mmCIF file with all atom_site columns, C-alpha atoms in Angstrom:
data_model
loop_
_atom_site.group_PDB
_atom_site.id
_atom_site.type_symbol
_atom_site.label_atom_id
_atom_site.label_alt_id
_atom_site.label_comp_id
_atom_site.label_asym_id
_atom_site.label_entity_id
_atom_site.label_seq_id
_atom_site.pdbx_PDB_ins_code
_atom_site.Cartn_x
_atom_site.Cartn_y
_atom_site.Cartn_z
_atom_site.occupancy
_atom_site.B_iso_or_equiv
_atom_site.pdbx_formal_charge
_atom_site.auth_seq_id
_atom_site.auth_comp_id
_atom_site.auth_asym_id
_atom_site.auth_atom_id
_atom_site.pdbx_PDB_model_num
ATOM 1   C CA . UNK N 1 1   ? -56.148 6.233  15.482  1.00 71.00 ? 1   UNK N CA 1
ATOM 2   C CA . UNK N 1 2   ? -52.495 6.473  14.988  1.00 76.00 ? 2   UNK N CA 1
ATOM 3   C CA . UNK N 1 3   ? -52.423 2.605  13.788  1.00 79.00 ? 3   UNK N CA 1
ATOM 4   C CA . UNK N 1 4   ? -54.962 3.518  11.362  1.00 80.00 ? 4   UNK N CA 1
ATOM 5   C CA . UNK N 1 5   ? -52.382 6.774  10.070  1.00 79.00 ? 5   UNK N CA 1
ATOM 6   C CA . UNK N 1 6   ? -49.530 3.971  9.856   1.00 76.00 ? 6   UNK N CA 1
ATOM 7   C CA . UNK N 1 7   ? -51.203 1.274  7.945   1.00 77.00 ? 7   UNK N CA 1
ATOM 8   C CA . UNK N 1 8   ? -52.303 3.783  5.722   1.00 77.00 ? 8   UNK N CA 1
ATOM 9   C CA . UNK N 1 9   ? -49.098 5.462  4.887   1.00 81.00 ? 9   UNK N CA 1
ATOM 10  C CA . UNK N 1 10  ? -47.379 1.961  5.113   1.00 81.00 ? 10  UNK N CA 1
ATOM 11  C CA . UNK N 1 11  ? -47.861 0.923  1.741   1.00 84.00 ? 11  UNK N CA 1
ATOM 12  C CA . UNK N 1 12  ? -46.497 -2.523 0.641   1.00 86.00 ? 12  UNK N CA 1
ATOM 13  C CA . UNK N 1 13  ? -44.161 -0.436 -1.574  1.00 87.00 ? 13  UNK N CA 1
ATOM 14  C CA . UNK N 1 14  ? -42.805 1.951  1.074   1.00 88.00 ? 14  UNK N CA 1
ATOM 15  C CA . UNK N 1 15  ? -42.141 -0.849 3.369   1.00 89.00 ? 15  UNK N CA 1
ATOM 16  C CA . UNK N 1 16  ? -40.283 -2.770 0.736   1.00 93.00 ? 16  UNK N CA 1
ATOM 17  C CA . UNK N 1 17  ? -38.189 0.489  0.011   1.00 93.00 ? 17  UNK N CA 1
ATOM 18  C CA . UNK N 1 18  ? -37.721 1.067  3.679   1.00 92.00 ? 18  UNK N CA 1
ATOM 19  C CA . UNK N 1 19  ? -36.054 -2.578 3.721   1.00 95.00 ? 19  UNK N CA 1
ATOM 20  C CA . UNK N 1 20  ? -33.632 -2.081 0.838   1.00 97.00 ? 20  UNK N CA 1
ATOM 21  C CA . UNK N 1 21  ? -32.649 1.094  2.476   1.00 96.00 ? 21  UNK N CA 1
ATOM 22  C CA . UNK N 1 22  ? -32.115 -0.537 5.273   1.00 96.00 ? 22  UNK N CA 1
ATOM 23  C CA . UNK N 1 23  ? -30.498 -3.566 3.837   1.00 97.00 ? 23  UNK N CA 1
ATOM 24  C CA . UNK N 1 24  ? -27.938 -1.063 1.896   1.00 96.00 ? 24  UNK N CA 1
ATOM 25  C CA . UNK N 1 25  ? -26.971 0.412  4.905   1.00 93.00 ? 25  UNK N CA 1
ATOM 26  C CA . UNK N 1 26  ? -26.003 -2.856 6.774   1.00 92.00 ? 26  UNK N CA 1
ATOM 27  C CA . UNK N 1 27  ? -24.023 -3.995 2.901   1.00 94.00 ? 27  UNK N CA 1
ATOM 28  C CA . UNK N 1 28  ? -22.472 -0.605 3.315   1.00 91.00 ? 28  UNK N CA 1
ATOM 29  C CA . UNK N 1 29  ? -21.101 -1.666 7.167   1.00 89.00 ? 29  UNK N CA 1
ATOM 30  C CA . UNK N 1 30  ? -20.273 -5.131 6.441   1.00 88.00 ? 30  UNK N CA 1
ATOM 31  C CA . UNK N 1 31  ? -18.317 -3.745 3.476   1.00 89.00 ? 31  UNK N CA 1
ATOM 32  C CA . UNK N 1 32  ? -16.320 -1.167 5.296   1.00 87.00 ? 32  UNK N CA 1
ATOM 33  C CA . UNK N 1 33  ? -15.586 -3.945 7.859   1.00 83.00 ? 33  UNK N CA 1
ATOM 34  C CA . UNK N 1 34  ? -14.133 -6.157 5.671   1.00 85.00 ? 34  UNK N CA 1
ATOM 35  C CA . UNK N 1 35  ? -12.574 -3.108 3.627   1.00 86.00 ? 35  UNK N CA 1
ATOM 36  C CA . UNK N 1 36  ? -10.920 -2.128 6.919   1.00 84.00 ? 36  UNK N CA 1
ATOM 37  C CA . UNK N 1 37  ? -9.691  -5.981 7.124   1.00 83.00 ? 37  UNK N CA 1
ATOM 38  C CA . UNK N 1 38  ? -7.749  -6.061 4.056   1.00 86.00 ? 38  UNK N CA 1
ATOM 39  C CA . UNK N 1 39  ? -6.548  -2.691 3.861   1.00 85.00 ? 39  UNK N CA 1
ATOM 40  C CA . UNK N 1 40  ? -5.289  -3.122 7.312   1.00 84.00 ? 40  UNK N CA 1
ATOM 41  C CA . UNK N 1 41  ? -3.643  -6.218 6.542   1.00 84.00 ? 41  UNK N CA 1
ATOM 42  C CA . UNK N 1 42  ? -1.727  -4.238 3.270   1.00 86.00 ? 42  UNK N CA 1
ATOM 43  C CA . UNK N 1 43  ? -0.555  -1.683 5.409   1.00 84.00 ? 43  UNK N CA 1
ATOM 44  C CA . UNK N 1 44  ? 0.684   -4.161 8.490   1.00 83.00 ? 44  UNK N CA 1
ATOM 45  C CA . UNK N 1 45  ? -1.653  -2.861 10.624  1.00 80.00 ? 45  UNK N CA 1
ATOM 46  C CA . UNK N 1 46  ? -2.899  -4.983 13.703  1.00 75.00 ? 46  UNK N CA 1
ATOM 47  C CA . UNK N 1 47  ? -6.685  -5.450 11.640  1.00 67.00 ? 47  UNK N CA 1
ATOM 48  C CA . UNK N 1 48  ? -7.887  -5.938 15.858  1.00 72.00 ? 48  UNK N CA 1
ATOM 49  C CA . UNK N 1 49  ? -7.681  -2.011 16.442  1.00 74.00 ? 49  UNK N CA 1
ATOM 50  C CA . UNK N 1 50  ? -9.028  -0.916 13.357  1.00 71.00 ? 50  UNK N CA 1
ATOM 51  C CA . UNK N 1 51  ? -12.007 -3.644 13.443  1.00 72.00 ? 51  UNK N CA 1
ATOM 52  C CA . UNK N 1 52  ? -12.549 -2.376 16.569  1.00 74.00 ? 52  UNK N CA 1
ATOM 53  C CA . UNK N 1 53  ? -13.092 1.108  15.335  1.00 75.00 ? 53  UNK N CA 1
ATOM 54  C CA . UNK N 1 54  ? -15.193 0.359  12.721  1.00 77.00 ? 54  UNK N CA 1
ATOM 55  C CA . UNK N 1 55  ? -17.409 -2.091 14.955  1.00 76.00 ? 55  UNK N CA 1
ATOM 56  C CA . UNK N 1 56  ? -17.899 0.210  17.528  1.00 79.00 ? 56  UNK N CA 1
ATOM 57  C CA . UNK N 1 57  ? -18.769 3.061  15.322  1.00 81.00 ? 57  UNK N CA 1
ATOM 58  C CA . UNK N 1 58  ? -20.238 2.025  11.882  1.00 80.00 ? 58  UNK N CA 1
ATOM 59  C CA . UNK N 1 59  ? -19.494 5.136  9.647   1.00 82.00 ? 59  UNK N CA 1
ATOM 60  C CA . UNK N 1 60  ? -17.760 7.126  11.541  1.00 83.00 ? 60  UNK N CA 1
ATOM 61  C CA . UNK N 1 61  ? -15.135 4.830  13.017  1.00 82.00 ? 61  UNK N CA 1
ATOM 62  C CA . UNK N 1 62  ? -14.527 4.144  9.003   1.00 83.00 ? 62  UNK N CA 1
ATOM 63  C CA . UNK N 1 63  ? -13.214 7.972  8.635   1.00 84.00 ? 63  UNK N CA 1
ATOM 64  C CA . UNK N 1 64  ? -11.233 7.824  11.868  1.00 80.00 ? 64  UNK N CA 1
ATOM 65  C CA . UNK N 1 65  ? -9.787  4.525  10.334  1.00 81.00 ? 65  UNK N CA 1
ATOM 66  C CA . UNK N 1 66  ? -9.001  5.905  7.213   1.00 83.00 ? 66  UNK N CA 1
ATOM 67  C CA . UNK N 1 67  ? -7.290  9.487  8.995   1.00 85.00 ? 67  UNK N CA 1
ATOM 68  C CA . UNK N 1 68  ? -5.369  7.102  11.415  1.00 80.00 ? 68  UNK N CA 1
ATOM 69  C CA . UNK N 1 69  ? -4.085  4.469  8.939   1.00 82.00 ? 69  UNK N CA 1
ATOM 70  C CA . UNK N 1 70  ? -0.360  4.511  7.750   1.00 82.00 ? 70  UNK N CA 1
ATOM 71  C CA . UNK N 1 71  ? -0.179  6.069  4.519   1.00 84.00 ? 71  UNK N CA 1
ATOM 72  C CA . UNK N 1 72  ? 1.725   3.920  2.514   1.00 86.00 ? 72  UNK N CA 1
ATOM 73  C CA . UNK N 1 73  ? 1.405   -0.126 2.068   1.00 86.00 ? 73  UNK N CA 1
ATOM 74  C CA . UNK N 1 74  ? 4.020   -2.898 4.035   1.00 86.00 ? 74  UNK N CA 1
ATOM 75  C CA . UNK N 1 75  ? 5.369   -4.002 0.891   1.00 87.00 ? 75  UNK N CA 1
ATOM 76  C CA . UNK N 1 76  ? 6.629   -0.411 -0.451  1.00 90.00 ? 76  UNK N CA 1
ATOM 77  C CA . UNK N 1 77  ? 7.892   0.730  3.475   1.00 88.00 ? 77  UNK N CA 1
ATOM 78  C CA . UNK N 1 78  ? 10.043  -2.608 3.096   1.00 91.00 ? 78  UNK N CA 1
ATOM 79  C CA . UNK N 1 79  ? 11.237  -1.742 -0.413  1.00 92.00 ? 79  UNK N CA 1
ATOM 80  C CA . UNK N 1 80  ? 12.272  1.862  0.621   1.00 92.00 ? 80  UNK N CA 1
ATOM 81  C CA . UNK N 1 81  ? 14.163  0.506  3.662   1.00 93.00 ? 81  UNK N CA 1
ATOM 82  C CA . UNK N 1 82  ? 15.992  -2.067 0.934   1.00 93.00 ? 82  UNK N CA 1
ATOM 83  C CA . UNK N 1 83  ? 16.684  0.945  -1.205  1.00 93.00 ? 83  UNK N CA 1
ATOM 84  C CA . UNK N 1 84  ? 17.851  2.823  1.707   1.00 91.00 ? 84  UNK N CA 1
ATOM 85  C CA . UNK N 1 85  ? 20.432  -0.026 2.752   1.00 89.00 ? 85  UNK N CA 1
ATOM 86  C CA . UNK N 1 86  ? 21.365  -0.509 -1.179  1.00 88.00 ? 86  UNK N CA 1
ATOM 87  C CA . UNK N 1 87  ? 22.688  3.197  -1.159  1.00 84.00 ? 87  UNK N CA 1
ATOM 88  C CA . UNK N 1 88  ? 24.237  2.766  1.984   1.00 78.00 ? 88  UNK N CA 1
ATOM 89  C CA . UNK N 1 89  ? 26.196  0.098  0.748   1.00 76.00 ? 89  UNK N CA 1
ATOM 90  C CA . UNK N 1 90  ? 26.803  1.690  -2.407  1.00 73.00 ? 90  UNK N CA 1
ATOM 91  C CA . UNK N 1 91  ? 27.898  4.695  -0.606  1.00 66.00 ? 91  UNK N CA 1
ATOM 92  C CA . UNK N 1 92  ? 30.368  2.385  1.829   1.00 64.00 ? 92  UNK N CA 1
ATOM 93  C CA . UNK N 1 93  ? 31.528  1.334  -1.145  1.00 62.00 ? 93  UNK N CA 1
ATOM 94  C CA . UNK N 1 94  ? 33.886  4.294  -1.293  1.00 69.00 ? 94  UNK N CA 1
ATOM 95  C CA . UNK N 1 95  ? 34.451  4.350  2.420   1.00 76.00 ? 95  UNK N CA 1
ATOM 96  C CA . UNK N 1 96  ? 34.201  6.627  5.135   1.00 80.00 ? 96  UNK N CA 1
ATOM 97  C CA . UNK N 1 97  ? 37.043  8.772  6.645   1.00 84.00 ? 97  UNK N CA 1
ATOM 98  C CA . UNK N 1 98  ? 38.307  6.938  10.086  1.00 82.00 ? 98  UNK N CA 1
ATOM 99  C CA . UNK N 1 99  ? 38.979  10.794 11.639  1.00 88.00 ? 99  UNK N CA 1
ATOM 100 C CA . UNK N 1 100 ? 35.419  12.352 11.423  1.00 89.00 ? 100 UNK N CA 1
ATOM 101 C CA . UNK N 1 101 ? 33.578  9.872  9.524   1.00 83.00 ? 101 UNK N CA 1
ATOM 102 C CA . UNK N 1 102 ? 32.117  11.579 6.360   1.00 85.00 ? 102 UNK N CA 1
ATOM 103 C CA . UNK N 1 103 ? 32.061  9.587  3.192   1.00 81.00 ? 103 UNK N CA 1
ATOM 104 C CA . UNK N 1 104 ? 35.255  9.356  0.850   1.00 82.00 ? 104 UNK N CA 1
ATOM 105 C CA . UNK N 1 105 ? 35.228  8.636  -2.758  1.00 81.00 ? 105 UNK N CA 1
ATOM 106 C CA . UNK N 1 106 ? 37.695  5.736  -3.882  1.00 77.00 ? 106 UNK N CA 1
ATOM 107 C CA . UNK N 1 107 ? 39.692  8.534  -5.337  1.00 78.00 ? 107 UNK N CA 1
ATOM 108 C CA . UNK N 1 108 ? 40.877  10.725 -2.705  1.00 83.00 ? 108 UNK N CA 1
ATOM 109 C CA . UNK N 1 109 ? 43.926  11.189 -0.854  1.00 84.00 ? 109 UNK N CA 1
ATOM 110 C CA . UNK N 1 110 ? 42.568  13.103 1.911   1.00 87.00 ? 110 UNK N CA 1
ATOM 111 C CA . UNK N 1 111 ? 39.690  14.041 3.578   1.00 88.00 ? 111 UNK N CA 1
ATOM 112 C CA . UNK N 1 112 ? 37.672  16.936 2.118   1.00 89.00 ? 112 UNK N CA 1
ATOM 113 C CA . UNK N 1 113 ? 35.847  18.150 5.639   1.00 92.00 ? 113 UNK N CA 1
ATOM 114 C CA . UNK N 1 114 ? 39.233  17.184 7.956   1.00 93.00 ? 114 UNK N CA 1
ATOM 115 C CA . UNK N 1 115 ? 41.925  16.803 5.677   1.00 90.00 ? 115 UNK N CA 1
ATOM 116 C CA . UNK N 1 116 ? 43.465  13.506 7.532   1.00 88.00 ? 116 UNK N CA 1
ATOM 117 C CA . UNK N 1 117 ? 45.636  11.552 4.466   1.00 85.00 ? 117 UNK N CA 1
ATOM 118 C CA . UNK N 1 118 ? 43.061  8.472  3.783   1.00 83.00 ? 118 UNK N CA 1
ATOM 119 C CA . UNK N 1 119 ? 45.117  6.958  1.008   1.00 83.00 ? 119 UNK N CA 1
ATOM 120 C CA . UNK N 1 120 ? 48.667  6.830  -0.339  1.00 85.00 ? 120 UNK N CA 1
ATOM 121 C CA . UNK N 1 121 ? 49.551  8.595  -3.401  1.00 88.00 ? 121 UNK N CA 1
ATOM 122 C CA . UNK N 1 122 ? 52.113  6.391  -6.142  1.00 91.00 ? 122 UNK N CA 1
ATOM 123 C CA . UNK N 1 123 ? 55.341  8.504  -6.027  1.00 89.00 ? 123 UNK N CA 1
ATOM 124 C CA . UNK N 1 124 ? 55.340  7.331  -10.232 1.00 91.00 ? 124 UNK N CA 1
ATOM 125 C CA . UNK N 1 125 ? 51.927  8.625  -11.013 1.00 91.00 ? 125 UNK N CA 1
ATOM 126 C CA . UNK N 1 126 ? 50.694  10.369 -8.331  1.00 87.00 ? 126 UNK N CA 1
ATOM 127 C CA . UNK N 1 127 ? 47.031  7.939  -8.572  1.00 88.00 ? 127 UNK N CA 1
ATOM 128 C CA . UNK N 1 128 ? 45.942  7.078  -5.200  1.00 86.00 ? 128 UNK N CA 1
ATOM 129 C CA . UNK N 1 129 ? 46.681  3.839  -3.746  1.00 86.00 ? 129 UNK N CA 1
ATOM 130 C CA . UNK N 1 130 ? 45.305  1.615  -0.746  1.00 79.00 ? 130 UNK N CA 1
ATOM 131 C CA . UNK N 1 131 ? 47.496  1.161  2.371   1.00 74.00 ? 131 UNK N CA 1
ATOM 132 C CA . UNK N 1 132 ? 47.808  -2.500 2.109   1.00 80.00 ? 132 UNK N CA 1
ATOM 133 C CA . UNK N 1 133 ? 49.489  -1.819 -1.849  1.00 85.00 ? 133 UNK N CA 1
ATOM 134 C CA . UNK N 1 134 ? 52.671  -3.213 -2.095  1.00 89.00 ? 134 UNK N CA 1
ATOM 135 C CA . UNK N 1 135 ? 52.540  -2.362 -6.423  1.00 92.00 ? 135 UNK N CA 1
ATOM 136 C CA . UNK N 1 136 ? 50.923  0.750  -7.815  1.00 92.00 ? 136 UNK N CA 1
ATOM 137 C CA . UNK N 1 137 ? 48.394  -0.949 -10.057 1.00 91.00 ? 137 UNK N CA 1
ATOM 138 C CA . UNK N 1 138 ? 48.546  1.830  -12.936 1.00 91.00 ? 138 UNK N CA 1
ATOM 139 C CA . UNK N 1 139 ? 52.296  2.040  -13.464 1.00 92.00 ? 139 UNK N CA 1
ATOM 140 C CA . UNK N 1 140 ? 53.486  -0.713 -11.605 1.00 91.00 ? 140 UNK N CA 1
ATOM 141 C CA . UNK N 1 141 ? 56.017  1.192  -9.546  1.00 91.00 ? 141 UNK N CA 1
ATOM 142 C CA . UNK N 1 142 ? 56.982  -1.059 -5.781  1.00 89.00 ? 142 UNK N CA 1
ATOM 143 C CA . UNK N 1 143 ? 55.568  1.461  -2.711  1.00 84.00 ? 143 UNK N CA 1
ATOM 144 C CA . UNK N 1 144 ? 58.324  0.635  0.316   1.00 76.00 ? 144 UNK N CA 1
#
């Protein structure tokens, strides 16, 4: 009796729609693997954890993926960390104070936060000058 009920409701039709359905759902997981994959990849992420995720739990391993992944890509971490050493250097440019260690502009004579002397001042011009100066560069006045 209940054969009879399922051949009769099991239309040619329905079973055709119940295997598209079912055929979009298994697209949908292979997608989100290999979505996981690449995205992994961009983001330097070992792609074995986050397969793993999404293997062991279709649909909702791809949410934990996506709430655990880093949120920015490899490539623009590693070009913050080059800006981040550019200004550094840019900033050593100037120099640092040798007392406490805060950053001195090429210009000063002392330090602002400790006031240790951090450059000699031209007894001509009064421009600061470099320790190793044996000429005042601006007025070209000998420093003994």
């Amino acid at each position: 009796m209940l054969d009879t009920i399922l051949q009769e409701i099991m239309s040619p039709q329905l079973q055709m729609a119940i295997y598209l359905f079912v055929g979009f759902i298994a697209a949908l997981y292979v997608l989100s693997v290999v979505y996981v994959f690449i995205d992994a990849k961009r983001r330097g992420v070992g792609a074995f954890w986050a397969w793993g995720i999404v293997g062991l739990i279709p649909f909702v391993g791809l949410i934990a993926y996506l709430v655990l992944r880093p949120n920015s890509y490899l490539a623009d971490r590693e070009e913050q960390e080059l800006d981040m050493a550019l200004r550094e250097r840019q900033l050593s440019a100037y120099g640092t104070c040798p007392q406490c260690g805060s950053p001195i502009e090429k210009d000063f004579v002392v330090c602002p936060v400790c006031n240790t002397q951090v450059r000699n001042v031209c007894p001509s011009c009064h421009r600061p000058l470099d320790a190793h100066w044996k000429v005042c560069p601006y007025c070209r006045t000998h420093i003994q």
